[in-house]
PDB file of C-alpha atoms in Angstrom:
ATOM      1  CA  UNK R   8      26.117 -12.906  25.793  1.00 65.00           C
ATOM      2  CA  UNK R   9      25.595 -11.515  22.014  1.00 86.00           C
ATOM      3  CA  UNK R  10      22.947  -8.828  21.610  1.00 93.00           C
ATOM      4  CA  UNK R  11      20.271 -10.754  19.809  1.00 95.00           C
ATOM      5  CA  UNK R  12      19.685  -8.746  16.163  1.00 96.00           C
ATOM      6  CA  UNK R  13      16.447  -8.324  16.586  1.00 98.00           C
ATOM      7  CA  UNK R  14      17.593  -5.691  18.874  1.00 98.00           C
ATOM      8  CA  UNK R  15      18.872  -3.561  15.799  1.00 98.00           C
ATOM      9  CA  UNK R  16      16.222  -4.163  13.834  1.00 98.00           C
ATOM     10  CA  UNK R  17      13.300  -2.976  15.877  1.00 98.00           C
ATOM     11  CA  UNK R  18      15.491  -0.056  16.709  1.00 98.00           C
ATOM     12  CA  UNK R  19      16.093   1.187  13.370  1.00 98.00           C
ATOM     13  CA  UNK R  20      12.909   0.063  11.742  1.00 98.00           C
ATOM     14  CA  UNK R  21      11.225   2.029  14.638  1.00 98.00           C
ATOM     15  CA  UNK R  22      13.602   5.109  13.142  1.00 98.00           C
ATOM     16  CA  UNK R  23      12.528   4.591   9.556  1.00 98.00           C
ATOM     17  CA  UNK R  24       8.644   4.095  10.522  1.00 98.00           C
ATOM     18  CA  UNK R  25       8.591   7.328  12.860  1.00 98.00           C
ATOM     19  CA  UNK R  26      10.319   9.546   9.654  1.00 98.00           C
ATOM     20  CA  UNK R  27       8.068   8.234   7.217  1.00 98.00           C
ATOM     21  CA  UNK R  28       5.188   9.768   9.283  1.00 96.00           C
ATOM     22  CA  UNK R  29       7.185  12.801  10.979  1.00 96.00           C
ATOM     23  CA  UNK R  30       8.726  14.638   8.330  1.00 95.00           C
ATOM     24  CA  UNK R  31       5.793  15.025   5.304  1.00 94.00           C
ATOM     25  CA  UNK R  32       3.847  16.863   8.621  1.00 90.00           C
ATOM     26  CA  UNK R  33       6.307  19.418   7.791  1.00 87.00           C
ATOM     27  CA  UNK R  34       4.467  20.199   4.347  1.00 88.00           C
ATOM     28  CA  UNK R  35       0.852  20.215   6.163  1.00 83.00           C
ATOM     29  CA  UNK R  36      -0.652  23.037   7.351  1.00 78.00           C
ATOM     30  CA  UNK R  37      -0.261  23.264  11.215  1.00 71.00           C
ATOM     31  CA  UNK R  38      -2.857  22.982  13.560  1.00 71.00           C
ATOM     32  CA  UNK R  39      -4.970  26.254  14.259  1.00 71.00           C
ATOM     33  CA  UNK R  40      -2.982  28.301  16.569  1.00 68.00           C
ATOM     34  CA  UNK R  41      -0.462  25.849  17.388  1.00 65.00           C
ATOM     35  CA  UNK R  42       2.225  27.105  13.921  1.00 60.00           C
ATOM     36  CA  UNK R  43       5.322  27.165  16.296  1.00 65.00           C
ATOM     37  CA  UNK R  44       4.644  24.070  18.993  1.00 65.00           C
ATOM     38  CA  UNK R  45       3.847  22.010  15.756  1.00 78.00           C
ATOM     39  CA  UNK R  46       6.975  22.098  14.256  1.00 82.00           C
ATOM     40  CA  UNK R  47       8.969  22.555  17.712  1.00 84.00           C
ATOM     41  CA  UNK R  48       7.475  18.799  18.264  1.00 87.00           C
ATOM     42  CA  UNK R  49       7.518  17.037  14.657  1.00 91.00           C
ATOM     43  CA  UNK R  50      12.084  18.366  15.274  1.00 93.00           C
ATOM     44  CA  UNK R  51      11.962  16.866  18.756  1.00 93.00           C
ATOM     45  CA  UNK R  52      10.685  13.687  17.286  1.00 95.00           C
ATOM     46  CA  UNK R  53      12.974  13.195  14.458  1.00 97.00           C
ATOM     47  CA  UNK R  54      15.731  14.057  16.617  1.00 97.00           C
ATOM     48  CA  UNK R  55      14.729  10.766  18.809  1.00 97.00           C
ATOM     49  CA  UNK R  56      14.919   8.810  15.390  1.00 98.00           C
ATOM     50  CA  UNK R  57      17.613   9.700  14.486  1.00 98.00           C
ATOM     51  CA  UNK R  58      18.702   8.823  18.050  1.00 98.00           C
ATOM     52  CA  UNK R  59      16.791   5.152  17.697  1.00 98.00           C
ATOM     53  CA  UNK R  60      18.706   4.614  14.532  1.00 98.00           C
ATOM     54  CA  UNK R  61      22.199   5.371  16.213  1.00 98.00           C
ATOM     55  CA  UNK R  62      21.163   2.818  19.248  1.00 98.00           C
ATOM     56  CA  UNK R  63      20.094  -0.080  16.126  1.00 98.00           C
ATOM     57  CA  UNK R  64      23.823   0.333  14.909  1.00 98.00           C
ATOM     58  CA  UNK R  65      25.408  -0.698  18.222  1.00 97.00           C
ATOM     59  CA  UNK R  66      23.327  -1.695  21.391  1.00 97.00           C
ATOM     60  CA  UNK R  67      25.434  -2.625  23.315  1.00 96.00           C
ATOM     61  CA  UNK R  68      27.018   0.467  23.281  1.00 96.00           C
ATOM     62  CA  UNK R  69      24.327   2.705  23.158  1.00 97.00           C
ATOM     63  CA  UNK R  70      22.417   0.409  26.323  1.00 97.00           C
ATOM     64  CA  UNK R  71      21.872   3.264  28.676  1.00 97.00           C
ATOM     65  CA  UNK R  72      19.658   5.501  25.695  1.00 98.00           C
ATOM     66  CA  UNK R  73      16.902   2.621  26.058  1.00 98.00           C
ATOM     67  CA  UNK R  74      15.092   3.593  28.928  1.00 98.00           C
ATOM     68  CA  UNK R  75      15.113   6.803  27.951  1.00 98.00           C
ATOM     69  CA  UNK R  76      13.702   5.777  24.265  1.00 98.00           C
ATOM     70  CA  UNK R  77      11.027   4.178  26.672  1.00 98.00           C
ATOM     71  CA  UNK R  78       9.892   7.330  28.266  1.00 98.00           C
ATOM     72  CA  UNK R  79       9.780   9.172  24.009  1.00 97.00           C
ATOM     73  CA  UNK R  80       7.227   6.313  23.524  1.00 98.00           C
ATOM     74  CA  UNK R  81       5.150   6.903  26.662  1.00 98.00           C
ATOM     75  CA  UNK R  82       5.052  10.286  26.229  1.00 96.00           C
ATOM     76  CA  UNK R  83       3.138  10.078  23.461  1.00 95.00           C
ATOM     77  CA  UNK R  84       1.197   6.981  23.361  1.00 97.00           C
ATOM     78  CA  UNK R  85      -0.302   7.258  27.274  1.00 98.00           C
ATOM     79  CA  UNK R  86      -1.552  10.480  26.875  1.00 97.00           C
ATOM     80  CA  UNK R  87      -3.424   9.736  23.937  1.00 97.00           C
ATOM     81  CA  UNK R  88      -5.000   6.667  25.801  1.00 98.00           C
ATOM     82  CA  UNK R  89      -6.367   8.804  28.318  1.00 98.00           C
ATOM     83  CA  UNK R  90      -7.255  11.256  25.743  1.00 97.00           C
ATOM     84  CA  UNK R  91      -9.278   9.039  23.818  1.00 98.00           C
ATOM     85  CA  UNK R  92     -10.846   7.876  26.862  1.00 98.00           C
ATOM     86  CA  UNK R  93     -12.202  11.281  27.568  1.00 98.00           C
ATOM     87  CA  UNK R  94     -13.519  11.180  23.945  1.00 97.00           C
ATOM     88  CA  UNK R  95     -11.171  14.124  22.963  1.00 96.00           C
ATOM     89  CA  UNK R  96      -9.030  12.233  20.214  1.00 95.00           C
ATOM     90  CA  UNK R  97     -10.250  10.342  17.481  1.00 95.00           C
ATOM     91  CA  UNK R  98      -9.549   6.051  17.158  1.00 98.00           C
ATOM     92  CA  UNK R  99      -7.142   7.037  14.237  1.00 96.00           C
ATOM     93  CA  UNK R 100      -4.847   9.025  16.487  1.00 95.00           C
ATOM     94  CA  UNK R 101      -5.246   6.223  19.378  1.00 98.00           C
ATOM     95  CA  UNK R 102      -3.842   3.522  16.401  1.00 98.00           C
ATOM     96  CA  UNK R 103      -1.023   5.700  16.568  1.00 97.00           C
ATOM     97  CA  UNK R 104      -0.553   5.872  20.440  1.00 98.00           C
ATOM     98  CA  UNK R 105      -0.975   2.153  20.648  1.00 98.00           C
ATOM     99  CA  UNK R 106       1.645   1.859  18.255  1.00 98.00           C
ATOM    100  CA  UNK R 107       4.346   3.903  19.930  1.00 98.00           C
ATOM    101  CA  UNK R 108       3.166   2.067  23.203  1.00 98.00           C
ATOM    102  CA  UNK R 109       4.233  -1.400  21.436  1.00 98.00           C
ATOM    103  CA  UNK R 110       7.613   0.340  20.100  1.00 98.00           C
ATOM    104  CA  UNK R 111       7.986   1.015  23.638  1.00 98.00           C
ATOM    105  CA  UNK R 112       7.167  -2.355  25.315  1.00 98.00           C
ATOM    106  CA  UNK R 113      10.167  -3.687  22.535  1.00 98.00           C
ATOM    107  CA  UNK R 114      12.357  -1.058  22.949  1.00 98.00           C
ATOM    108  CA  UNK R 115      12.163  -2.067  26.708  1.00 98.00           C
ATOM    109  CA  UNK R 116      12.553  -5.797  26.170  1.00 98.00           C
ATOM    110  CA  UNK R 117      15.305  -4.702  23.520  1.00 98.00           C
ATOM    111  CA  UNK R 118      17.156  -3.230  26.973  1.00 98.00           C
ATOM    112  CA  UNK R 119      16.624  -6.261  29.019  1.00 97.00           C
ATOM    113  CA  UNK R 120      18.032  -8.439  26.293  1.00 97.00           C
ATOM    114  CA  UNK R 121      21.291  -6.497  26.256  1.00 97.00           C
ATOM    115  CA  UNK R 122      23.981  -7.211  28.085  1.00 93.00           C
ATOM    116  CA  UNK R 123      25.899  -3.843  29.616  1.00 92.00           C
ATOM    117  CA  UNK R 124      28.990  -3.058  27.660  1.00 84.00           C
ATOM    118  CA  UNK R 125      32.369  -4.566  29.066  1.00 83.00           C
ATOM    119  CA  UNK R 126      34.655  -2.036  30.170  1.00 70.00           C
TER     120      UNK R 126
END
């Protein structure tokens, strides 16, 4: 069974979408006390899409990464759910959880989709 292309195209637009937002936080100002965390988290991130783009050019290869590009999505997006339900982020920050919870629900139906590589 072929890898549907959706597959590569939810991976990599997921990679362009999470650059366009990551790297101009690089020019901010960081958040009050927080200079070196910041920046240690807006590297971690682009690292994973540069990592999503890599899976979008051959998922079938790349199969195993997609849980694990799962778990980047939850860790953001459930704990601003249950930060916003305590009332300590604002509904523009939960738009952004909810959307890294949807990239996640794909990039888990992406995995389910693909067959394991032959060997």
């Amino acid at each position: 069974m072929d890898t549907p292309r959706w597959v590569s195209w939810w991976y990599r637009g997921a990679a362009i979408y999470g650059l366009i937002l990551l790297l101009p936080q690089y020019l901010a100002a960081p958040p009050a006390g927080a200079a070196v965390p910041h920046y240690g988290f807006i590297g971690t991130a682009c690292a994973f899409q540069l990592a999503f783009w890599v899976i979008g050019g051959d998922p079938t290869r790349y199969r195993a990464l997609m849980p694990v590009s799962v778990v980047e999505k939850l860790a953001f997006g459930v704990p601003v759910a249950i930060l916003y339900a305590r009332g300590a982020v604002p509904a523009l920050v939960l738009g952004f959880g909810l959307i890294d919870l949807l990239l996640g629900a794909g990039f888990l139906l992406a995995w389910r989709v693909t067959a394991p590589r032959r060997t």
